[in-house]
Amino acid sequence: MTEPHLADVPDVLLREFAAVVGETHVLTGDATAGYAVDWTGAFHGHTPAVLRPGSTAEVASLLALCGDAGVPVVPQGGNTGLVGGGVPLHGEVVLSLARLDRLGPVDTSAAQVTAGAGVTLQQVADADPALDLGVLIASRGSATVGGAIATNAGGLRVLRYGPMRSQLRGVEAVLSDGTIVSHLSGLVKDNTGYDYPGLLAGSEGTLAVVTAARLQLVPRAAGPVTVLIGLDSLGELHELASRALREVPGLLSAEFFTAAGLAVLAEHAGLAPPLRAPVYLLLEAAGPGAGEDLAALAGDLPVAVGTTAADRARLWAYRERHPEAAGFLGVPLKLDVSVPAAQWVRLASEVAGVLHAVDPDARVIIYGHVADGNVHVNVVTAAPADGRHEEAVFGLVISLGGSVSAEHGIGALKAPWFPLVRSDAERALFTRIRSAFDLAGILNPHVLPR
Ligand code: 2HG
Ligand code: ZN
């Protein structure tokens, strides 16, 4: 592979960066290594500098400098993304928001909090004993508020609380010319023009750099009960999950995985299966009657039940550690796709077959958020990674009326397939929106192709 061309950052610009943030917060050379690769090892980039601002004003000054010099910038949060959207694959400068870690006091009357972009999702969730963040993702200890907004993170409770966009009551962000826009009052009703916080959610760092957010919190689940149910087929699993959506009013999560992924976790992470079945449905519910509702739903099926925090965590580990499973076998290709509910069984049943047709020795692990029509397809390839795996999976998904990205975004990984899911007219509109925000044209230029 040829070395990516590093953005041209002259020494004088590096000195100007240092004058803004201090020399210790302008990283160059080997010190940038951890910021240039994602956690799965699938995306490797290079950067002339990592900038670590400690305030919104510093973000504004840095962006103004980059904008003036035409230096491309990749904003980065906890670097837990899965589509290469937060790493400098084309030699961009990295703008790390990790130091914007101020978490305001919780406003208990509104159940809201203002959090800096670098605050982790776990810290928001822990901010008040009676309240919680509606978004729950496995990487919550590292994933940050800014990154979760930029990617519109979904996760394990979307069926109940929606993705990150649904938690947003306002944002503060910096445009690429250094202008700060801020709307953090948190009003529940505020019909005063464009919902730009909603637009920044899922913008993958292409419109503005989110520096803080006003987040709606949710009541902490009372008496949560977790069950892991063993089933014989994906069809039965989907049917039971659909019934849970209808019949369990306190339902928080409906997640699935299969024996293939669990076998890898058993071997490499010591997670001994609590029961044996071809496919597994994990349900969690809370509130009055949750335990009885889940028991009635499970009926005579094999089931493991967790009511204490420790037992629930043990059951959740089988699902939450699935993103690591393929990594034990090699560097994984992670495809995150969704289809309408009526097509979910076909997607989940056929996806391994279409992959094996183009790569007979590929290892395929599927799991995900069954109630959202969302399947995570993790592939450890044996044949050359020349796009054949993406073509196979996305071909199936499109034939079923689905999307090439359910919750991880487009990033670098899916850029070539973007036109499959967005028309010429939509992409032209995206381009005009982008130009309106990113006047300098420097924000994540290779993500969400223009
Ligand atoms: C999950 O649901 C995450 O566990 C990660 O979205 C999925 O690693 C993946 O493919
Ligand atoms: Zn997911």
PDB file of C-alpha atoms in Angstrom, residues 147-246:
ATOM      1  CA  GLY A 147     -18.554  10.777  18.892  1.00  0.00           C
ATOM      2  CA  ALA A 148     -21.866   9.175  19.801  1.00  0.00           C
ATOM      3  CA  ILE A 149     -23.679  12.242  18.439  1.00  0.00           C
ATOM      4  CA  ALA A 150     -21.541  12.437  15.312  1.00  0.00           C
ATOM      5  CA  THR A 151     -22.302   8.784  14.545  1.00  0.00           C
ATOM      6  CA  ASN A 152     -25.863   8.841  15.947  1.00  0.00           C
ATOM      7  CA  ALA A 153     -24.948   5.775  18.013  1.00  0.00           C
ATOM      8  CA  GLY A 154     -27.720   3.246  18.515  1.00  0.00           C
ATOM      9  CA  GLY A 155     -27.041   0.213  20.663  1.00  0.00           C
ATOM     10  CA  LEU A 156     -28.973  -1.991  23.004  1.00  0.00           C
ATOM     11  CA  ARG A 157     -32.034   0.081  23.905  1.00  0.00           C
ATOM     12  CA  VAL A 158     -33.040   1.785  20.663  1.00  0.00           C
ATOM     13  CA  LEU A 159     -36.403   0.018  20.683  1.00  0.00           C
ATOM     14  CA  ARG A 160     -37.267   1.895  23.884  1.00  0.00           C
ATOM     15  CA  TYR A 161     -35.375   5.199  23.802  1.00  0.00           C
ATOM     16  CA  GLY A 162     -34.201   5.687  20.216  1.00  0.00           C
ATOM     17  CA  PRO A 163     -30.622   6.453  19.113  1.00  0.00           C
ATOM     18  CA  MET A 164     -28.393   9.321  20.266  1.00  0.00           C
ATOM     19  CA  ARG A 165     -30.311  11.837  18.139  1.00  0.00           C
ATOM     20  CA  SER A 166     -33.404  11.187  20.276  1.00  0.00           C
ATOM     21  CA  GLN A 167     -31.542  12.110  23.485  1.00  0.00           C
ATOM     22  CA  LEU A 168     -30.436  15.513  22.140  1.00  0.00           C
ATOM     23  CA  ARG A 169     -31.996  18.659  23.548  1.00  0.00           C
ATOM     24  CA  GLY A 170     -29.314  20.920  22.145  1.00  0.00           C
ATOM     25  CA  VAL A 171     -25.690  21.185  21.081  1.00  0.00           C
ATOM     26  CA  GLU A 172     -22.749  23.499  21.061  1.00  0.00           C
ATOM     27  CA  ALA A 173     -20.573  23.081  17.989  1.00  0.00           C
ATOM     28  CA  VAL A 174     -17.814  24.817  16.064  1.00  0.00           C
ATOM     29  CA  LEU A 175     -17.922  25.422  12.320  1.00  0.00           C
ATOM     30  CA  SER A 176     -14.815  25.050  10.216  1.00  0.00           C
ATOM     31  CA  ASP A 177     -14.215  28.804  10.074  1.00  0.00           C
ATOM     32  CA  GLY A 178     -14.098  28.918  13.874  1.00  0.00           C
ATOM     33  CA  THR A 179     -17.667  30.150  14.425  1.00  0.00           C
ATOM     34  CA  ILE A 180     -19.271  28.779  17.606  1.00  0.00           C
ATOM     35  CA  VAL A 181     -22.984  27.916  17.447  1.00  0.00           C
ATOM     36  CA  SER A 182     -24.679  27.072  20.726  1.00  0.00           C
ATOM     37  CA  HIS A 183     -28.210  26.126  21.730  1.00  0.00           C
ATOM     38  CA  LEU A 184     -28.023  24.422  25.119  1.00  0.00           C
ATOM     39  CA  SER A 185     -31.048  25.710  27.020  1.00  0.00           C
ATOM     40  CA  GLY A 186     -32.684  22.291  26.822  1.00  0.00           C
ATOM     41  CA  LEU A 187     -36.228  23.465  26.178  1.00  0.00           C
ATOM     42  CA  VAL A 188     -38.525  20.537  25.465  1.00  0.00           C
ATOM     43  CA  LYS A 189     -40.639  22.728  23.186  1.00  0.00           C
ATOM     44  CA  ASP A 190     -38.658  25.130  21.073  1.00  0.00           C
ATOM     45  CA  ASN A 191     -40.033  25.547  17.565  1.00  0.00           C
ATOM     46  CA  THR A 192     -37.670  28.299  16.497  1.00  0.00           C
ATOM     47  CA  GLY A 193     -36.234  27.160  13.216  1.00  0.00           C
ATOM     48  CA  TYR A 194     -33.941  24.469  11.904  1.00  0.00           C
ATOM     49  CA  ASP A 195     -33.098  21.529  14.141  1.00  0.00           C
ATOM     50  CA  TYR A 196     -29.369  21.652  13.516  1.00  0.00           C
ATOM     51  CA  PRO A 197     -28.556  19.449  16.546  1.00  0.00           C
ATOM     52  CA  GLY A 198     -30.595  16.730  14.843  1.00  0.00           C
ATOM     53  CA  LEU A 199     -28.661  17.325  11.637  1.00  0.00           C
ATOM     54  CA  LEU A 200     -25.303  17.059  13.401  1.00  0.00           C
ATOM     55  CA  ALA A 201     -26.402  13.677  14.787  1.00  0.00           C
ATOM     56  CA  GLY A 202     -25.106  11.189  12.238  1.00  0.00           C
ATOM     57  CA  SER A 203     -23.123  13.792  10.296  1.00  0.00           C
ATOM     58  CA  GLU A 204     -19.894  11.859  10.977  1.00  0.00           C
ATOM     59  CA  GLY A 205     -17.810  14.961  11.614  1.00  0.00           C
ATOM     60  CA  THR A 206     -18.532  16.471   8.208  1.00  0.00           C
ATOM     61  CA  LEU A 207     -20.647  19.494   9.199  1.00  0.00           C
ATOM     62  CA  ALA A 208     -19.234  20.869  12.451  1.00  0.00           C
ATOM     63  CA  VAL A 209     -17.297  19.744  15.510  1.00  0.00           C
ATOM     64  CA  VAL A 210     -19.628  19.033  18.430  1.00  0.00           C
ATOM     65  CA  THR A 211     -18.081  20.404  21.629  1.00  0.00           C
ATOM     66  CA  ALA A 212     -20.948  19.919  24.111  1.00  0.00           C
ATOM     67  CA  ALA A 213     -24.506  18.616  24.241  1.00  0.00           C
ATOM     68  CA  ARG A 214     -27.612  19.006  26.347  1.00  0.00           C
ATOM     69  CA  LEU A 215     -28.882  15.475  26.898  1.00  0.00           C
ATOM     70  CA  GLN A 216     -32.271  14.238  27.998  1.00  0.00           C
ATOM     71  CA  LEU A 217     -31.932  11.513  30.615  1.00  0.00           C
ATOM     72  CA  VAL A 218     -34.454   8.717  31.291  1.00  0.00           C
ATOM     73  CA  PRO A 219     -35.638   7.206  34.591  1.00  0.00           C
ATOM     74  CA  ARG A 220     -33.262   4.461  35.715  1.00  0.00           C
ATOM     75  CA  ALA A 221     -34.914   1.102  35.025  1.00  0.00           C
ATOM     76  CA  ALA A 222     -36.680  -0.223  38.110  1.00  0.00           C
ATOM     77  CA  GLY A 223     -36.162  -3.912  38.866  1.00  0.00           C
ATOM     78  CA  PRO A 224     -34.736  -4.918  35.494  1.00  0.00           C
ATOM     79  CA  VAL A 225     -34.961  -8.587  34.549  1.00  0.00           C
ATOM     80  CA  THR A 226     -32.809 -10.177  31.861  1.00  0.00           C
ATOM     81  CA  VAL A 227     -33.579 -13.491  30.179  1.00  0.00           C
ATOM     82  CA  LEU A 228     -31.569 -15.494  27.690  1.00  0.00           C
ATOM     83  CA  ILE A 229     -33.762 -17.866  25.696  1.00  0.00           C
ATOM     84  CA  GLY A 230     -32.528 -20.720  23.506  1.00  0.00           C
ATOM     85  CA  LEU A 231     -34.376 -21.316  20.224  1.00  0.00           C
ATOM     86  CA  ASP A 232     -34.084 -23.685  17.286  1.00  0.00           C
ATOM     87  CA  SER A 233     -34.337 -21.263  14.381  1.00  0.00           C
ATOM     88  CA  LEU A 234     -34.045 -17.618  13.400  1.00  0.00           C
ATOM     89  CA  GLY A 235     -37.694 -17.709  12.328  1.00  0.00           C
ATOM     90  CA  GLU A 236     -38.819 -18.735  15.825  1.00  0.00           C
ATOM     91  CA  LEU A 237     -36.481 -16.178  17.329  1.00  0.00           C
ATOM     92  CA  HIS A 238     -37.907 -13.339  15.267  1.00  0.00           C
ATOM     93  CA  GLU A 239     -41.451 -14.409  16.038  1.00  0.00           C
ATOM     94  CA  LEU A 240     -40.736 -14.416  19.784  1.00  0.00           C
ATOM     95  CA  ALA A 241     -39.021 -11.017  19.638  1.00  0.00           C
ATOM     96  CA  SER A 242     -42.041  -9.605  17.791  1.00  0.00           C
ATOM     97  CA  ARG A 243     -44.332 -11.029  20.461  1.00  0.00           C
ATOM     98  CA  ALA A 244     -42.130  -9.462  23.153  1.00  0.00           C
ATOM     99  CA  LEU A 245     -42.538  -6.063  21.485  1.00  0.00           C
ATOM    100  CA  ARG A 246     -46.307  -6.479  21.629  1.00  0.00           C
TER     101      ARG A 246
END
